PDB file of C-alpha atoms in Angstrom:
ATOM      1  CA  UNK A   1      36.605-147.434  48.854  1.00 93.00           C
ATOM      2  CA  UNK A   2      38.102-146.128  45.659  1.00 96.00           C
ATOM      3  CA  UNK A   3      40.876-143.821  45.774  1.00 97.00           C
ATOM      4  CA  UNK A   4      42.179-141.598  42.984  1.00 97.00           C
ATOM      5  CA  UNK A   5      45.787-140.363  43.277  1.00 97.00           C
ATOM      6  CA  UNK A   6      46.211-137.681  40.820  1.00 96.00           C
ATOM      7  CA  UNK A   7      49.680-135.812  39.844  1.00 95.00           C
ATOM      8  CA  UNK A   8      48.475-132.529  38.213  1.00 95.00           C
ATOM      9  CA  UNK A   9      50.559-129.817  36.739  1.00 94.00           C
ATOM     10  CA  UNK A  10      50.687-126.777  38.763  1.00 93.00           C
ATOM     11  CA  UNK A  11      47.909-124.450  37.413  1.00 93.00           C
ATOM     12  CA  UNK A  12      45.747-121.140  38.169  1.00 91.00           C
ATOM     13  CA  UNK A  13      42.551-122.935  38.005  1.00 95.00           C
ATOM     14  CA  UNK A  14      40.858-126.233  38.908  1.00 97.00           C
ATOM     15  CA  UNK A  15      40.937-127.541  35.462  1.00 96.00           C
ATOM     16  CA  UNK A  16      42.667-130.933  36.168  1.00 96.00           C
ATOM     17  CA  UNK A  17      40.558-131.383  39.183  1.00 97.00           C
ATOM     18  CA  UNK A  18      37.299-131.218  37.103  1.00 97.00           C
ATOM     19  CA  UNK A  19      38.671-133.444  34.307  1.00 95.00           C
ATOM     20  CA  UNK A  20      39.436-136.050  36.985  1.00 95.00           C
ATOM     21  CA  UNK A  21      36.071-135.792  38.696  1.00 96.00           C
ATOM     22  CA  UNK A  22      34.214-136.012  35.406  1.00 95.00           C
ATOM     23  CA  UNK A  23      36.413-138.700  33.995  1.00 94.00           C
ATOM     24  CA  UNK A  24      36.197-141.173  37.088  1.00 95.00           C
ATOM     25  CA  UNK A  25      32.846-140.759  38.509  1.00 95.00           C
ATOM     26  CA  UNK A  26      33.101-144.208  40.317  1.00 94.00           C
ATOM     27  CA  UNK A  27      35.561-142.778  42.851  1.00 97.00           C
ATOM     28  CA  UNK A  28      34.852-141.943  46.253  1.00 97.00           C
ATOM     29  CA  UNK A  29      37.648-139.673  46.879  1.00 97.00           C
ATOM     30  CA  UNK A  30      40.442-137.599  45.347  1.00 98.00           C
ATOM     31  CA  UNK A  31      43.936-137.172  46.502  1.00 98.00           C
ATOM     32  CA  UNK A  32      45.683-133.984  44.742  1.00 98.00           C
ATOM     33  CA  UNK A  33      48.911-132.419  45.975  1.00 98.00           C
ATOM     34  CA  UNK A  34      50.046-129.774  48.476  1.00 97.00           C
ATOM     35  CA  UNK A  35      49.123-126.337  47.232  1.00 96.00           C
ATOM     36  CA  UNK A  36      46.973-127.638  44.257  1.00 97.00           C
ATOM     37  CA  UNK A  37      44.827-124.159  44.394  1.00 97.00           C
ATOM     38  CA  UNK A  38      44.427-120.878  45.910  1.00 97.00           C
ATOM     39  CA  UNK A  39      42.030-119.350  48.786  1.00 97.00           C
ATOM     40  CA  UNK A  40      39.671-117.946  45.623  1.00 97.00           C
ATOM     41  CA  UNK A  41      38.319-121.461  44.589  1.00 98.00           C
ATOM     42  CA  UNK A  42      37.872-122.902  48.153  1.00 98.00           C
ATOM     43  CA  UNK A  43      33.915-122.480  47.644  1.00 98.00           C
ATOM     44  CA  UNK A  44      34.154-124.046  43.971  1.00 98.00           C
ATOM     45  CA  UNK A  45      35.946-127.044  45.415  1.00 98.00           C
ATOM     46  CA  UNK A  46      33.377-127.406  48.170  1.00 98.00           C
ATOM     47  CA  UNK A  47      30.433-127.220  45.457  1.00 98.00           C
ATOM     48  CA  UNK A  48      32.520-129.881  43.376  1.00 98.00           C
ATOM     49  CA  UNK A  49      32.847-132.573  45.988  1.00 98.00           C
ATOM     50  CA  UNK A  50      28.995-131.857  46.622  1.00 98.00           C
ATOM     51  CA  UNK A  51      28.121-132.035  43.177  1.00 98.00           C
ATOM     52  CA  UNK A  52      30.352-135.204  42.695  1.00 98.00           C
ATOM     53  CA  UNK A  53      29.488-136.816  45.847  1.00 97.00           C
ATOM     54  CA  UNK A  54      33.153-137.298  46.339  1.00 97.00           C
ATOM     55  CA  UNK A  55      35.983-136.496  49.048  1.00 98.00           C
ATOM     56  CA  UNK A  56      38.424-134.185  48.009  1.00 98.00           C
ATOM     57  CA  UNK A  57      41.629-134.351  49.857  1.00 98.00           C
ATOM     58  CA  UNK A  58      44.540-131.385  49.286  1.00 98.00           C
ATOM     59  CA  UNK A  59      46.263-128.762  50.142  1.00 97.00           C
ATOM     60  CA  UNK A  60      46.030-124.810  49.129  1.00 98.00           C
ATOM     61  CA  UNK A  61      47.705-121.328  49.361  1.00 97.00           C
ATOM     62  CA  UNK A  62      45.863-118.877  51.522  1.00 97.00           C
ATOM     63  CA  UNK A  63      45.515-115.144  50.941  1.00 96.00           C
ATOM     64  CA  UNK A  64      49.073-114.782  52.041  1.00 95.00           C
ATOM     65  CA  UNK A  65      50.582-117.808  49.907  1.00 93.00           C
ATOM     66  CA  UNK A  66      50.818-119.736  52.820  1.00 94.00           C
ATOM     67  CA  UNK A  67      50.110-123.529  52.414  1.00 96.00           C
ATOM     68  CA  UNK A  68      47.177-125.127  54.235  1.00 97.00           C
ATOM     69  CA  UNK A  69      45.754-128.815  54.563  1.00 96.00           C
ATOM     70  CA  UNK A  70      42.486-129.259  53.266  1.00 97.00           C
ATOM     71  CA  UNK A  71      39.784-132.302  53.094  1.00 97.00           C
ATOM     72  CA  UNK A  72      36.340-131.664  51.796  1.00 97.00           C
ATOM     73  CA  UNK A  73      33.525-134.386  52.313  1.00 96.00           C
ATOM     74  CA  UNK A  74      31.293-135.760  49.834  1.00 95.00           C
ATOM     75  CA  UNK A  75      28.453-133.218  50.946  1.00 96.00           C
ATOM     76  CA  UNK A  76      31.139-130.454  50.460  1.00 97.00           C
ATOM     77  CA  UNK A  77      31.548-129.921  54.247  1.00 96.00           C
ATOM     78  CA  UNK A  78      34.877-128.771  54.956  1.00 96.00           C
ATOM     79  CA  UNK A  79      36.314-131.575  57.455  1.00 95.00           C
ATOM     80  CA  UNK A  80      39.931-130.056  57.808  1.00 95.00           C
ATOM     81  CA  UNK A  81      41.394-126.674  57.046  1.00 96.00           C
ATOM     82  CA  UNK A  82      44.436-125.549  59.127  1.00 94.00           C
ATOM     83  CA  UNK A  83      48.183-124.163  58.501  1.00 94.00           C
ATOM     84  CA  UNK A  84      51.095-126.275  57.325  1.00 93.00           C
ATOM     85  CA  UNK A  85      53.125-126.996  60.614  1.00 87.00           C
ATOM     86  CA  UNK A  86      55.882-124.497  60.917  1.00 86.00           C
ATOM     87  CA  UNK A  87      59.420-125.954  60.723  1.00 80.00           C
ATOM     88  CA  UNK A  88      60.749-127.496  63.928  1.00 79.00           C
ATOM     89  CA  UNK A  89      57.340-127.473  65.406  1.00 80.00           C
ATOM     90  CA  UNK A  90      55.234-129.962  66.484  1.00 76.00           C
ATOM     91  CA  UNK A  91      52.476-131.462  63.959  1.00 75.00           C
ATOM     92  CA  UNK A  92      49.218-129.744  64.727  1.00 69.00           C
ATOM     93  CA  UNK A  93      46.570-132.043  66.484  1.00 65.00           C
ATOM     94  CA  UNK A  94      43.843-131.428  63.968  1.00 64.00           C
ATOM     95  CA  UNK A  95      45.300-133.972  61.427  1.00 81.00           C
ATOM     96  CA  UNK A  96      43.133-136.549  62.955  1.00 86.00           C
ATOM     97  CA  UNK A  97      39.486-136.291  61.813  1.00 88.00           C
ATOM     98  CA  UNK A  98      36.332-138.786  61.192  1.00 89.00           C
ATOM     99  CA  UNK A  99      33.676-138.420  58.796  1.00 87.00           C
ATOM    100  CA  UNK A 100      30.752-141.109  58.951  1.00 79.00           C
ATOM    101  CA  UNK A 101      32.274-144.505  59.474  1.00 82.00           C
ATOM    102  CA  UNK A 102      35.909-143.402  58.120  1.00 86.00           C
ATOM    103  CA  UNK A 103      38.957-141.746  59.855  1.00 92.00           C
ATOM    104  CA  UNK A 104      41.444-139.851  58.258  1.00 93.00           C
ATOM    105  CA  UNK A 105      44.881-138.577  59.117  1.00 93.00           C
ATOM    106  CA  UNK A 106      46.916-135.932  57.317  1.00 94.00           C
ATOM    107  CA  UNK A 107      50.476-135.200  56.845  1.00 94.00           C
ATOM    108  CA  UNK A 108      51.036-132.094  54.548  1.00 94.00           C
ATOM    109  CA  UNK A 109      54.453-132.605  52.788  1.00 94.00           C
ATOM    110  CA  UNK A 110      57.595-132.704  54.922  1.00 91.00           C
ATOM    111  CA  UNK A 111      55.346-133.201  58.174  1.00 92.00           C
ATOM    112  CA  UNK A 112      55.516-136.957  57.101  1.00 93.00           C
ATOM    113  CA  UNK A 113      59.098-136.482  59.090  1.00 90.00           C
ATOM    114  CA  UNK A 114      57.192-135.587  62.332  1.00 80.00           C
ATOM    115  CA  UNK A 115      56.143-139.432  62.859  1.00 69.00           C
ATOM    116  CA  UNK A 116      53.025-140.044  64.646  1.00 68.00           C
ATOM    117  CA  UNK A 117      52.829-136.619  66.491  1.00 70.00           C
ATOM    118  CA  UNK A 118      49.073-135.897  66.405  1.00 67.00           C
ATOM    119  CA  UNK A 119      48.186-139.255  65.218  1.00 72.00           C
ATOM    120  CA  UNK A 120      48.644-141.073  68.366  1.00 66.00           C
ATOM    121  CA  UNK A 121      45.696-140.938  70.198  1.00 64.00           C
ATOM    122  CA  UNK A 122      43.803-143.441  68.334  1.00 69.00           C
ATOM    123  CA  UNK A 123      43.071-145.320  65.184  1.00 84.00           C
ATOM    124  CA  UNK A 124      43.211-143.883  61.934  1.00 90.00           C
ATOM    125  CA  UNK A 125      42.318-146.161  58.527  1.00 93.00           C
ATOM    126  CA  UNK A 126      44.196-143.788  55.921  1.00 95.00           C
ATOM    127  CA  UNK A 127      46.985-141.208  56.306  1.00 95.00           C
ATOM    128  CA  UNK A 128      47.134-138.962  53.449  1.00 97.00           C
ATOM    129  CA  UNK A 129      50.461-137.046  52.444  1.00 97.00           C
ATOM    130  CA  UNK A 130      49.793-134.279  49.664  1.00 98.00           C
ATOM    131  CA  UNK A 131      53.622-133.220  48.651  1.00 97.00           C
ATOM    132  CA  UNK A 132      53.836-129.682  46.822  1.00 94.00           C
ATOM    133  CA  UNK A 133      56.646-130.501  44.278  1.00 92.00           C
ATOM    134  CA  UNK A 134      58.613-133.983  43.725  1.00 91.00           C
ATOM    135  CA  UNK A 135      62.022-134.926  45.298  1.00 92.00           C
ATOM    136  CA  UNK A 136      65.087-133.476  43.943  1.00 91.00           C
ATOM    137  CA  UNK A 137      67.381-136.575  44.428  1.00 90.00           C
ATOM    138  CA  UNK A 138      66.937-140.160  44.502  1.00 92.00           C
ATOM    139  CA  UNK A 139      68.174-140.260  47.951  1.00 94.00           C
ATOM    140  CA  UNK A 140      65.453-138.198  49.256  1.00 93.00           C
ATOM    141  CA  UNK A 141      62.769-140.403  47.418  1.00 94.00           C
ATOM    142  CA  UNK A 142      64.097-143.263  49.500  1.00 96.00           C
ATOM    143  CA  UNK A 143      64.262-141.406  52.371  1.00 96.00           C
ATOM    144  CA  UNK A 144      60.544-139.874  52.114  1.00 96.00           C
ATOM    145  CA  UNK A 145      58.928-143.279  50.869  1.00 97.00           C
ATOM    146  CA  UNK A 146      60.839-144.971  54.020  1.00 96.00           C
ATOM    147  CA  UNK A 147      59.581-142.564  56.451  1.00 95.00           C
ATOM    148  CA  UNK A 148      55.908-143.279  54.931  1.00 96.00           C
ATOM    149  CA  UNK A 149      56.083-147.112  55.126  1.00 96.00           C
ATOM    150  CA  UNK A 150      57.342-146.696  58.774  1.00 94.00           C
ATOM    151  CA  UNK A 151      54.218-144.896  59.578  1.00 93.00           C
ATOM    152  CA  UNK A 152      52.013-147.337  58.166  1.00 94.00           C
ATOM    153  CA  UNK A 153      53.548-150.153  59.951  1.00 94.00           C
ATOM    154  CA  UNK A 154      53.254-148.249  63.312  1.00 91.00           C
ATOM    155  CA  UNK A 155      49.770-146.760  63.119  1.00 91.00           C
ATOM    156  CA  UNK A 156      48.532-150.172  61.076  1.00 93.00           C
ATOM    157  CA  UNK A 157      47.021-147.543  58.615  1.00 93.00           C
ATOM    158  CA  UNK A 158      47.270-147.111  54.529  1.00 96.00           C
ATOM    159  CA  UNK A 159      49.687-144.112  54.049  1.00 97.00           C
ATOM    160  CA  UNK A 160      49.136-142.509  50.487  1.00 98.00           C
ATOM    161  CA  UNK A 161      51.158-139.623  49.023  1.00 98.00           C
ATOM    162  CA  UNK A 162      51.263-137.791  45.761  1.00 98.00           C
ATOM    163  CA  UNK A 163      53.012-134.967  44.227  1.00 97.00           C
ATOM    164  CA  UNK A 164      52.806-132.380  40.884  1.00 96.00           C
ATOM    165  CA  UNK A 165      54.088-133.538  38.020  1.00 92.00           C
ATOM    166  CA  UNK A 166      56.142-129.985  37.622  1.00 90.00           C
ATOM    167  CA  UNK A 167      58.109-127.692  39.781  1.00 80.00           C
ATOM    168  CA  UNK A 168      61.103-127.828  41.966  1.00 72.00           C
ATOM    169  CA  UNK A 169      62.336-127.700  45.463  1.00 71.00           C
ATOM    170  CA  UNK A 170      63.351-124.415  46.326  1.00 70.00           C
ATOM    171  CA  UNK A 171      63.491-123.774  42.737  1.00 74.00           C
ATOM    172  CA  UNK A 172      66.509-125.814  42.552  1.00 71.00           C
ATOM    173  CA  UNK A 173      65.391-126.702  38.760  1.00 73.00           C
ATOM    174  CA  UNK A 174      65.346-130.473  39.328  1.00 77.00           C
ATOM    175  CA  UNK A 175      61.927-132.411  40.270  1.00 87.00           C
ATOM    176  CA  UNK A 176      61.220-135.988  40.690  1.00 94.00           C
ATOM    177  CA  UNK A 177      57.292-136.518  40.608  1.00 95.00           C
ATOM    178  CA  UNK A 178      56.207-139.441  43.053  1.00 97.00           C
ATOM    179  CA  UNK A 179      53.279-141.199  44.359  1.00 97.00           C
ATOM    180  CA  UNK A 180      53.026-144.014  46.570  1.00 97.00           C
ATOM    181  CA  UNK A 181      50.815-146.140  48.809  1.00 97.00           C
ATOM    182  CA  UNK A 182      51.586-148.295  51.768  1.00 97.00           C
ATOM    183  CA  UNK A 183      49.414-150.970  52.949  1.00 95.00           C
ATOM    184  CA  UNK A 184      48.900-151.496  56.826  1.00 94.00           C
ATOM    185  CA  UNK A 185      51.888-153.688  56.852  1.00 95.00           C
ATOM    186  CA  UNK A 186      53.868-151.393  54.777  1.00 96.00           C
ATOM    187  CA  UNK A 187      53.987-153.151  51.611  1.00 95.00           C
ATOM    188  CA  UNK A 188      54.293-151.772  48.558  1.00 93.00           C
ATOM    189  CA  UNK A 189      50.852-150.988  46.862  1.00 94.00           C
ATOM    190  CA  UNK A 190      52.242-148.357  44.837  1.00 95.00           C
ATOM    191  CA  UNK A 191      55.476-146.958  44.403  1.00 95.00           C
ATOM    192  CA  UNK A 192      55.798-144.300  41.541  1.00 94.00           C
ATOM    193  CA  UNK A 193      58.684-141.723  40.341  1.00 94.00           C
ATOM    194  CA  UNK A 194      58.718-140.083  37.069  1.00 94.00           C
ATOM    195  CA  UNK A 195      55.472-141.590  36.207  1.00 94.00           C
ATOM    196  CA  UNK A 196      52.655-139.136  36.192  1.00 93.00           C
ATOM    197  CA  UNK A 197      49.698-141.526  35.332  1.00 94.00           C
ATOM    198  CA  UNK A 198      46.431-141.181  37.449  1.00 95.00           C
ATOM    199  CA  UNK A 199      45.869-144.233  39.429  1.00 95.00           C
ATOM    200  CA  UNK A 200      42.755-145.706  41.221  1.00 96.00           C
ATOM    201  CA  UNK A 201      43.141-147.470  44.210  1.00 96.00           C
ATOM    202  CA  UNK A 202      40.558-150.176  45.302  1.00 95.00           C
ATOM    203  CA  UNK A 203      41.040-150.589  48.934  1.00 92.00           C
ATOM    204  CA  UNK A 204      38.420-153.248  49.344  1.00 89.00           C
ATOM    205  CA  UNK A 205      40.910-155.590  47.242  1.00 86.00           C
ATOM    206  CA  UNK A 206      44.046-153.670  46.960  1.00 82.00           C
ATOM    207  CA  UNK A 207      44.081-153.145  43.563  1.00 84.00           C
ATOM    208  CA  UNK A 208      45.777-150.235  41.519  1.00 85.00           C
ATOM    209  CA  UNK A 209      44.522-149.124  38.005  1.00 85.00           C
ATOM    210  CA  UNK A 210      46.030-147.001  35.758  1.00 82.00           C
ATOM    211  CA  UNK A 211      43.286-145.717  33.332  1.00 57.00           C
ATOM    212  CA  UNK A 212      41.012-148.598  32.545  1.00 54.00           C
ATOM    213  CA  UNK A 213      44.058-151.101  32.677  1.00 47.00           C
ATOM    214  CA  UNK A 214      44.221-153.462  35.975  1.00 44.00           C
ATOM    215  CA  UNK A 215      48.051-153.378  36.433  1.00 46.00           C
ATOM    216  CA  UNK A 216      48.269-154.778  39.987  1.00 48.00           C
ATOM    217  CA  UNK A 217      46.428-156.847  42.575  1.00 42.00           C
TER     218      UNK A 217
END
């Protein structure tokens, strides 16, 4: 399976998603950050998934500007559409889904710190962590990726996350864009900060590509 990991800018349309789909038709799944699009574009995102026969994993803002988790499969069917877990509440159980022969887990942004709640009842192959904006400190970056690594080891699953290129946490004026991927043993497949290039991860051979250049196997 080929997974595209993107760190787009925040925008009011789907231009960057469309560009990625057109530029990399070989990918099976595209991962975009939390809150990438608004509810107005739901139908268009579904149509893009169907047209390009590609899973789209991301998050969007509903009519009340609240964050929701989102996955559309390669036929344009919505596999997951749920609200973000309110602070200090247990992770919603709908974060584990299966489609054909694939099983996914989904942790929206800070839900990464709720551990395996919602993922415990059965095996998943890939856990996604769409993040809204980047990190506000090096310490947060270490804490965030450290938690993701622990989940990969405990769940024996790939854990993949990405943030927007821009934006700042609660308008603090500072942001470190990140993207990461840990394998089933918690080994680094990708650990990126302040490097916003698009990656393609081939799960069959654990290789990461930037553009057309193979950089890690």
